[in-house]
């Protein structure tokens, strides 16, 4: 019957070995981490810690930042005499700031303002950071959800 034991390899590193039924040991290759395309938010300092409340608070801070930029542009456009287009300018500014902040800035700094305030970073399942294109895809999926869910509810 095979059993697994821990020992040291020739280079001194700890390794796992399988003992065969004839008594010989065979090196047990470590399991490959699963390739997971899902993105998750976590804290690098506290592995396995529950971060749900901090993620929600970080999201609300980022959302408030994007909404404030949109509202500021809306107000400025209205004050400058573009009242008929001020809402459009505000919405485009809010969406544009959200896109740049959650894709470009997050790719360069590995976090957004809201996440940084809570010590969070966005990572993939294999602990690597997402690429720019993964962040762009995630942003468009979020935009689609924000538009599609209310439309489905309205009928």
PDB file of C-alpha atoms in Angstrom:
ATOM      1  CA  UNK A   1       0.000   0.000   0.000  1.00  0.00           C
ATOM      2  CA  UNK A   2       1.336   3.432  -0.936  1.00  0.00           C
ATOM      3  CA  UNK A   3       1.727   6.106   1.721  1.00  0.00           C
ATOM      4  CA  UNK A   4       2.982   9.681   1.544  1.00  0.00           C
ATOM      5  CA  UNK A   5       5.885  10.845   3.721  1.00  0.00           C
ATOM      6  CA  UNK A   6       7.809  14.087   3.951  1.00  0.00           C
ATOM      7  CA  UNK A   7      11.569  14.208   3.709  1.00  0.00           C
ATOM      8  CA  UNK A   8      14.413  16.272   2.343  1.00  0.00           C
ATOM      9  CA  UNK A   9      15.608  16.219  -1.225  1.00  0.00           C
ATOM     10  CA  UNK A  10      19.270  16.192  -2.112  1.00  0.00           C
ATOM     11  CA  UNK A  11      19.332  20.010  -2.220  1.00  0.00           C
ATOM     12  CA  UNK A  12      17.924  20.215   1.333  1.00  0.00           C
ATOM     13  CA  UNK A  13      14.420  21.332   0.356  1.00  0.00           C
ATOM     14  CA  UNK A  14      11.455  19.656   2.029  1.00  0.00           C
ATOM     15  CA  UNK A  15       9.623  17.379  -0.390  1.00  0.00           C
ATOM     16  CA  UNK A  16       6.877  14.777  -0.388  1.00  0.00           C
ATOM     17  CA  UNK A  17       7.636  11.166  -1.214  1.00  0.00           C
ATOM     18  CA  UNK A  18       5.401   8.188  -1.855  1.00  0.00           C
ATOM     19  CA  UNK A  19       6.397   4.899  -0.251  1.00  0.00           C
ATOM     20  CA  UNK A  20       5.611   2.015  -2.575  1.00  0.00           C
ATOM     21  CA  UNK A  21       4.463  -1.365  -1.392  1.00  0.00           C
ATOM     22  CA  UNK A  22       7.975  -2.764  -1.944  1.00  0.00           C
ATOM     23  CA  UNK A  23       9.391  -0.200   0.540  1.00  0.00           C
ATOM     24  CA  UNK A  24      11.085   2.135  -1.952  1.00  0.00           C
ATOM     25  CA  UNK A  25      10.476   5.872  -1.962  1.00  0.00           C
ATOM     26  CA  UNK A  26       9.479   7.831  -5.043  1.00  0.00           C
ATOM     27  CA  UNK A  27       9.393  11.644  -5.324  1.00  0.00           C
ATOM     28  CA  UNK A  28       5.779  12.878  -5.389  1.00  0.00           C
ATOM     29  CA  UNK A  29       5.477  15.829  -7.716  1.00  0.00           C
ATOM     30  CA  UNK A  30       3.667  18.800  -6.177  1.00  0.00           C
ATOM     31  CA  UNK A  31       0.189  19.389  -7.467  1.00  0.00           C
ATOM     32  CA  UNK A  32      -0.052  22.158 -10.012  1.00  0.00           C
ATOM     33  CA  UNK A  33      -2.163  25.093  -8.844  1.00  0.00           C
ATOM     34  CA  UNK A  34      -5.433  25.312 -10.700  1.00  0.00           C
ATOM     35  CA  UNK A  35      -5.599  27.848 -13.466  1.00  0.00           C
ATOM     36  CA  UNK A  36      -8.427  30.077 -12.403  1.00  0.00           C
ATOM     37  CA  UNK A  37      -9.457  32.963 -14.621  1.00  0.00           C
ATOM     38  CA  UNK A  38     -11.693  34.460 -11.958  1.00  0.00           C
ATOM     39  CA  UNK A  39     -10.433  37.648 -10.357  1.00  0.00           C
ATOM     40  CA  UNK A  40     -10.639  38.029  -6.596  1.00  0.00           C
ATOM     41  CA  UNK A  41      -9.834  40.744  -4.130  1.00  0.00           C
ATOM     42  CA  UNK A  42      -7.683  39.998  -1.135  1.00  0.00           C
ATOM     43  CA  UNK A  43      -5.153  41.356   1.262  1.00  0.00           C
ATOM     44  CA  UNK A  44      -1.564  40.319   0.701  1.00  0.00           C
ATOM     45  CA  UNK A  45      -0.761  40.679   4.391  1.00  0.00           C
ATOM     46  CA  UNK A  46      -3.490  38.468   5.806  1.00  0.00           C
ATOM     47  CA  UNK A  47      -3.835  35.323   3.709  1.00  0.00           C
ATOM     48  CA  UNK A  48      -7.227  33.631   3.970  1.00  0.00           C
ATOM     49  CA  UNK A  49      -8.764  36.510   5.885  1.00  0.00           C
ATOM     50  CA  UNK A  50     -12.397  37.379   5.207  1.00  0.00           C
ATOM     51  CA  UNK A  51     -12.411  40.683   3.381  1.00  0.00           C
ATOM     52  CA  UNK A  52     -16.068  40.982   2.308  1.00  0.00           C
ATOM     53  CA  UNK A  53     -16.913  44.148   4.236  1.00  0.00           C
ATOM     54  CA  UNK A  54     -13.679  45.821   3.178  1.00  0.00           C
ATOM     55  CA  UNK A  55     -14.328  44.894  -0.475  1.00  0.00           C
ATOM     56  CA  UNK A  56     -17.829  46.406  -0.315  1.00  0.00           C
ATOM     57  CA  UNK A  57     -16.523  49.586   1.338  1.00  0.00           C
ATOM     58  CA  UNK A  58     -13.706  49.858  -1.236  1.00  0.00           C
ATOM     59  CA  UNK A  59     -16.235  49.446  -4.061  1.00  0.00           C
ATOM     60  CA  UNK A  60     -18.448  52.188  -2.614  1.00  0.00           C
ATOM     61  CA  UNK A  61     -15.477  54.564  -2.291  1.00  0.00           C
ATOM     62  CA  UNK A  62     -14.474  53.934  -5.913  1.00  0.00           C
ATOM     63  CA  UNK A  63     -18.082  54.349  -7.044  1.00  0.00           C
ATOM     64  CA  UNK A  64     -18.374  57.626  -5.124  1.00  0.00           C
ATOM     65  CA  UNK A  65     -15.149  58.884  -6.726  1.00  0.00           C
ATOM     66  CA  UNK A  66     -16.399  58.134 -10.244  1.00  0.00           C
ATOM     67  CA  UNK A  67     -19.823  59.646  -9.503  1.00  0.00           C
ATOM     68  CA  UNK A  68     -18.210  62.779  -8.024  1.00  0.00           C
ATOM     69  CA  UNK A  69     -16.122  63.281 -11.164  1.00  0.00           C
ATOM     70  CA  UNK A  70     -19.230  62.874 -13.334  1.00  0.00           C
ATOM     71  CA  UNK A  71     -21.239  65.258 -11.138  1.00  0.00           C
ATOM     72  CA  UNK A  72     -18.408  67.798 -11.187  1.00  0.00           C
ATOM     73  CA  UNK A  73     -18.244  67.775 -14.981  1.00  0.00           C
ATOM     74  CA  UNK A  74     -22.045  67.959 -15.162  1.00  0.00           C
ATOM     75  CA  UNK A  75     -22.072  71.006 -12.876  1.00  0.00           C
ATOM     76  CA  UNK A  76     -19.161  72.688 -14.685  1.00  0.00           C
ATOM     77  CA  UNK A  77     -20.765  72.160 -18.098  1.00  0.00           C
ATOM     78  CA  UNK A  78     -24.045  73.573 -16.791  1.00  0.00           C
ATOM     79  CA  UNK A  79     -22.286  76.663 -15.372  1.00  0.00           C
ATOM     80  CA  UNK A  80     -20.428  77.218 -18.647  1.00  0.00           C
ATOM     81  CA  UNK A  81     -23.681  77.454 -20.601  1.00  0.00           C
ATOM     82  CA  UNK A  82     -23.966  73.918 -21.970  1.00  0.00           C
ATOM     83  CA  UNK A  83     -27.122  73.025 -20.045  1.00  0.00           C
ATOM     84  CA  UNK A  84     -28.579  70.967 -22.900  1.00  0.00           C
ATOM     85  CA  UNK A  85     -25.501  68.667 -23.007  1.00  0.00           C
ATOM     86  CA  UNK A  86     -24.334  68.824 -19.384  1.00  0.00           C
ATOM     87  CA  UNK A  87     -25.947  65.511 -18.385  1.00  0.00           C
ATOM     88  CA  UNK A  88     -24.288  63.740 -21.321  1.00  0.00           C
ATOM     89  CA  UNK A  89     -20.909  65.259 -20.426  1.00  0.00           C
ATOM     90  CA  UNK A  90     -21.344  64.203 -16.800  1.00  0.00           C
ATOM     91  CA  UNK A  91     -22.257  60.616 -17.667  1.00  0.00           C
ATOM     92  CA  UNK A  92     -19.358  60.317 -20.125  1.00  0.00           C
ATOM     93  CA  UNK A  93     -16.929  61.782 -17.581  1.00  0.00           C
ATOM     94  CA  UNK A  94     -18.128  59.362 -14.890  1.00  0.00           C
ATOM     95  CA  UNK A  95     -17.813  56.370 -17.223  1.00  0.00           C
ATOM     96  CA  UNK A  96     -14.452  57.553 -18.546  1.00  0.00           C
ATOM     97  CA  UNK A  97     -13.000  58.088 -15.084  1.00  0.00           C
ATOM     98  CA  UNK A  98     -14.310  54.679 -13.993  1.00  0.00           C
ATOM     99  CA  UNK A  99     -12.715  52.996 -17.010  1.00  0.00           C
ATOM    100  CA  UNK A 100      -9.314  54.671 -16.576  1.00  0.00           C
ATOM    101  CA  UNK A 101      -9.275  54.175 -12.794  1.00  0.00           C
ATOM    102  CA  UNK A 102     -10.324  50.511 -12.828  1.00  0.00           C
ATOM    103  CA  UNK A 103      -8.197  49.457 -15.809  1.00  0.00           C
ATOM    104  CA  UNK A 104      -5.128  51.618 -16.428  1.00  0.00           C
ATOM    105  CA  UNK A 105      -4.525  52.889 -12.882  1.00  0.00           C
ATOM    106  CA  UNK A 106      -5.277  49.494 -11.343  1.00  0.00           C
ATOM    107  CA  UNK A 107      -2.902  47.775 -13.788  1.00  0.00           C
ATOM    108  CA  UNK A 108      -0.073  50.210 -13.003  1.00  0.00           C
ATOM    109  CA  UNK A 109      -0.536  50.354  -9.216  1.00  0.00           C
ATOM    110  CA  UNK A 110      -2.224  46.942  -8.715  1.00  0.00           C
ATOM    111  CA  UNK A 111      -5.048  48.579  -6.771  1.00  0.00           C
ATOM    112  CA  UNK A 112      -7.654  51.324  -6.929  1.00  0.00           C
ATOM    113  CA  UNK A 113      -8.058  54.180  -4.456  1.00  0.00           C
ATOM    114  CA  UNK A 114     -10.809  52.385  -2.530  1.00  0.00           C
ATOM    115  CA  UNK A 115      -8.901  49.104  -2.381  1.00  0.00           C
ATOM    116  CA  UNK A 116      -5.686  50.888  -1.368  1.00  0.00           C
ATOM    117  CA  UNK A 117      -7.424  52.486   1.618  1.00  0.00           C
ATOM    118  CA  UNK A 118      -8.245  48.999   2.924  1.00  0.00           C
ATOM    119  CA  UNK A 119      -4.988  47.287   1.931  1.00  0.00           C
ATOM    120  CA  UNK A 120      -6.606  45.215  -0.827  1.00  0.00           C
ATOM    121  CA  UNK A 121      -5.385  44.121  -4.244  1.00  0.00           C
ATOM    122  CA  UNK A 122      -7.083  42.399  -7.168  1.00  0.00           C
ATOM    123  CA  UNK A 123      -5.512  39.056  -8.130  1.00  0.00           C
ATOM    124  CA  UNK A 124      -6.249  35.951 -10.148  1.00  0.00           C
ATOM    125  CA  UNK A 125      -6.679  32.488  -8.672  1.00  0.00           C
ATOM    126  CA  UNK A 126      -3.020  31.635  -9.268  1.00  0.00           C
ATOM    127  CA  UNK A 127      -1.990  34.725  -7.215  1.00  0.00           C
ATOM    128  CA  UNK A 128      -0.755  36.658 -10.261  1.00  0.00           C
ATOM    129  CA  UNK A 129      -2.032  40.119 -11.070  1.00  0.00           C
ATOM    130  CA  UNK A 130      -4.530  40.550 -13.905  1.00  0.00           C
ATOM    131  CA  UNK A 131      -3.433  41.867 -17.269  1.00  0.00           C
ATOM    132  CA  UNK A 132      -4.762  45.090 -18.715  1.00  0.00           C
ATOM    133  CA  UNK A 133      -7.042  43.146 -21.058  1.00  0.00           C
ATOM    134  CA  UNK A 134      -8.495  41.109 -18.172  1.00  0.00           C
ATOM    135  CA  UNK A 135      -9.241  44.358 -16.339  1.00  0.00           C
ATOM    136  CA  UNK A 136     -10.858  45.838 -19.466  1.00  0.00           C
ATOM    137  CA  UNK A 137     -12.997  42.711 -19.864  1.00  0.00           C
ATOM    138  CA  UNK A 138     -14.021  42.865 -16.202  1.00  0.00           C
ATOM    139  CA  UNK A 139     -14.956  46.542 -16.525  1.00  0.00           C
ATOM    140  CA  UNK A 140     -17.179  45.869 -19.555  1.00  0.00           C
ATOM    141  CA  UNK A 141     -18.807  42.895 -17.790  1.00  0.00           C
ATOM    142  CA  UNK A 142     -19.589  45.160 -14.848  1.00  0.00           C
ATOM    143  CA  UNK A 143     -21.005  47.833 -17.152  1.00  0.00           C
ATOM    144  CA  UNK A 144     -23.137  45.228 -18.899  1.00  0.00           C
ATOM    145  CA  UNK A 145     -24.467  43.982 -15.542  1.00  0.00           C
ATOM    146  CA  UNK A 146     -25.291  47.526 -14.417  1.00  0.00           C
ATOM    147  CA  UNK A 147     -27.268  48.147 -17.620  1.00  0.00           C
ATOM    148  CA  UNK A 148     -28.771  44.689 -18.259  1.00  0.00           C
ATOM    149  CA  UNK A 149     -30.082  43.825 -14.790  1.00  0.00           C
ATOM    150  CA  UNK A 150     -32.337  46.916 -14.425  1.00  0.00           C
ATOM    151  CA  UNK A 151     -33.571  46.465 -18.001  1.00  0.00           C
ATOM    152  CA  UNK A 152     -34.507  42.836 -17.253  1.00  0.00           C
ATOM    153  CA  UNK A 153     -36.276  43.864 -14.068  1.00  0.00           C
ATOM    154  CA  UNK A 154     -38.243  46.539 -15.892  1.00  0.00           C
ATOM    155  CA  UNK A 155     -39.394  43.961 -18.341  1.00  0.00           C
TER     156      UNK A 155
END
